Amino acid sequence: MTVTPHSDEARPGDGLVKAGGIVFIAGTVATLATMAPLFLDVDPFPPYAWAVCMLMGVGFAISAAGVLRSAAAQRRAARASQA
């Protein structure tokens, strides 16, 4: 028996996945903006701008935490339905 919530209900971890996606996109934009001066032959951005590029990894980690939380909730629901 498969336990599936209604499609309009928020599941555990959904918010983390969405937030992680937004942070990842912000990091992607920062990476593109930081890399552009290297190809356009203009002055590079200061070092702290390169630190903003780390948002890609942070966003990925947040999304991964959301996926793990969702998987754990599904496992708990499956165990509860068997008992």
PDB file of C-alpha atoms in Angstrom:
ATOM      1  CA  MET A   1       0.000   0.000   0.000  1.00  0.00           C
ATOM      2  CA  THR A   2       1.434   3.363  -1.018  1.00  0.00           C
ATOM      3  CA  VAL A   3       0.824   6.419   1.105  1.00  0.00           C
ATOM      4  CA  THR A   4       0.617   9.524  -1.070  1.00  0.00           C
ATOM      5  CA  PRO A   5      -0.571  12.896   0.184  1.00  0.00           C
ATOM      6  CA  HIS A   6      -2.761  15.102  -1.939  1.00  0.00           C
ATOM      7  CA  SER A   7      -0.788  17.035  -4.527  1.00  0.00           C
ATOM      8  CA  ASP A   8      -1.740  20.404  -3.013  1.00  0.00           C
ATOM      9  CA  GLU A   9      -0.497  19.523   0.483  1.00  0.00           C
ATOM     10  CA  ALA A  10       2.977  20.651   1.518  1.00  0.00           C
ATOM     11  CA  ARG A  11       5.153  17.706   2.473  1.00  0.00           C
ATOM     12  CA  PRO A  12       8.067  17.757   4.911  1.00  0.00           C
ATOM     13  CA  GLY A  13      11.167  19.076   3.191  1.00  0.00           C
ATOM     14  CA  ASP A  14       9.359  20.913   0.376  1.00  0.00           C
ATOM     15  CA  GLY A  15      10.216  24.315   1.823  1.00  0.00           C
ATOM     16  CA  LEU A  16      13.875  23.400   2.155  1.00  0.00           C
ATOM     17  CA  VAL A  17      14.047  22.228  -1.444  1.00  0.00           C
ATOM     18  CA  LYS A  18      12.454  25.455  -2.694  1.00  0.00           C
ATOM     19  CA  ALA A  19      14.680  27.647  -0.519  1.00  0.00           C
ATOM     20  CA  GLY A  20      17.747  25.691  -1.613  1.00  0.00           C
ATOM     21  CA  GLY A  21      16.817  26.195  -5.242  1.00  0.00           C
ATOM     22  CA  ILE A  22      16.519  29.942  -4.757  1.00  0.00           C
ATOM     23  CA  VAL A  23      19.871  30.131  -2.954  1.00  0.00           C
ATOM     24  CA  PHE A  24      21.465  27.989  -5.664  1.00  0.00           C
ATOM     25  CA  ILE A  25      20.147  30.287  -8.411  1.00  0.00           C
ATOM     26  CA  ALA A  26      21.470  33.328  -6.523  1.00  0.00           C
ATOM     27  CA  GLY A  27      24.876  31.639  -6.345  1.00  0.00           C
ATOM     28  CA  THR A  28      24.731  30.826 -10.052  1.00  0.00           C
ATOM     29  CA  VAL A  29      24.005  34.443 -10.948  1.00  0.00           C
ATOM     30  CA  ALA A  30      26.834  35.585  -8.666  1.00  0.00           C
ATOM     31  CA  THR A  31      29.210  33.111 -10.303  1.00  0.00           C
ATOM     32  CA  LEU A  32      28.306  34.298 -13.795  1.00  0.00           C
ATOM     33  CA  ALA A  33      28.691  37.935 -12.763  1.00  0.00           C
ATOM     34  CA  THR A  34      32.024  37.254 -11.084  1.00  0.00           C
ATOM     35  CA  MET A  35      33.408  35.313 -14.037  1.00  0.00           C
ATOM     36  CA  ALA A  36      32.297  37.871 -16.657  1.00  0.00           C
ATOM     37  CA  PRO A  37      35.175  40.344 -16.042  1.00  0.00           C
ATOM     38  CA  LEU A  38      37.663  37.578 -16.802  1.00  0.00           C
ATOM     39  CA  PHE A  39      36.296  37.293 -20.327  1.00  0.00           C
ATOM     40  CA  LEU A  40      35.406  40.950 -20.878  1.00  0.00           C
ATOM     41  CA  ASP A  41      38.880  42.285 -20.022  1.00  0.00           C
ATOM     42  CA  VAL A  42      37.712  44.637 -17.270  1.00  0.00           C
ATOM     43  CA  ASP A  43      38.761  45.008 -13.632  1.00  0.00           C
ATOM     44  CA  PRO A  44      37.807  41.935 -11.585  1.00  0.00           C
ATOM     45  CA  PHE A  45      35.435  42.104  -8.656  1.00  0.00           C
ATOM     46  CA  PRO A  46      36.839  42.260  -5.093  1.00  0.00           C
ATOM     47  CA  PRO A  47      37.526  38.983  -3.262  1.00  0.00           C
ATOM     48  CA  TYR A  48      34.333  39.076  -1.208  1.00  0.00           C
ATOM     49  CA  ALA A  49      32.352  38.812  -4.449  1.00  0.00           C
ATOM     50  CA  TRP A  50      33.956  35.421  -5.012  1.00  0.00           C
ATOM     51  CA  ALA A  51      32.690  34.325  -1.589  1.00  0.00           C
ATOM     52  CA  VAL A  52      29.106  34.943  -2.760  1.00  0.00           C
ATOM     53  CA  CYS A  53      29.681  32.234  -5.372  1.00  0.00           C
ATOM     54  CA  MET A  54      29.700  29.726  -2.524  1.00  0.00           C
ATOM     55  CA  LEU A  55      25.930  30.148  -2.353  1.00  0.00           C
ATOM     56  CA  MET A  56      25.700  27.496  -5.062  1.00  0.00           C
ATOM     57  CA  GLY A  57      27.077  24.887  -2.674  1.00  0.00           C
ATOM     58  CA  VAL A  58      25.014  26.170   0.221  1.00  0.00           C
ATOM     59  CA  GLY A  59      21.846  25.988  -1.885  1.00  0.00           C
ATOM     60  CA  PHE A  60      22.685  22.461  -2.956  1.00  0.00           C
ATOM     61  CA  ALA A  61      23.202  21.438   0.682  1.00  0.00           C
ATOM     62  CA  ILE A  62      19.885  23.003   1.733  1.00  0.00           C
ATOM     63  CA  SER A  63      18.050  21.179  -1.063  1.00  0.00           C
ATOM     64  CA  ALA A  64      19.744  17.900  -0.172  1.00  0.00           C
ATOM     65  CA  ALA A  65      18.626  18.335   3.446  1.00  0.00           C
ATOM     66  CA  GLY A  66      15.065  18.850   2.209  1.00  0.00           C
ATOM     67  CA  VAL A  67      15.198  15.686   0.112  1.00  0.00           C
ATOM     68  CA  LEU A  68      16.546  13.693   3.066  1.00  0.00           C
ATOM     69  CA  ARG A  69      13.838  15.095   5.326  1.00  0.00           C
ATOM     70  CA  SER A  70      11.174  14.152   2.804  1.00  0.00           C
ATOM     71  CA  ALA A  71      12.562  10.632   2.465  1.00  0.00           C
ATOM     72  CA  ALA A  72      12.622  10.196   6.238  1.00  0.00           C
ATOM     73  CA  ALA A  73       8.995  11.339   6.504  1.00  0.00           C
ATOM     74  CA  GLN A  74       7.956   8.892   3.786  1.00  0.00           C
ATOM     75  CA  ARG A  75       9.771   6.076   5.580  1.00  0.00           C
ATOM     76  CA  ARG A  76       8.012   6.943   8.852  1.00  0.00           C
ATOM     77  CA  ALA A  77       4.636   7.015   7.085  1.00  0.00           C
ATOM     78  CA  ALA A  78       5.298   3.650   5.454  1.00  0.00           C
ATOM     79  CA  ARG A  79       6.248   2.092   8.797  1.00  0.00           C
ATOM     80  CA  ALA A  80       3.156   3.561  10.456  1.00  0.00           C
ATOM     81  CA  SER A  81       0.891   2.136   7.770  1.00  0.00           C
ATOM     82  CA  GLN A  82       2.380  -1.344   8.214  1.00  0.00           C
ATOM     83  CA  ALA A  83       1.842  -1.396  11.957  1.00  0.00           C
TER      84      ALA A  83
END
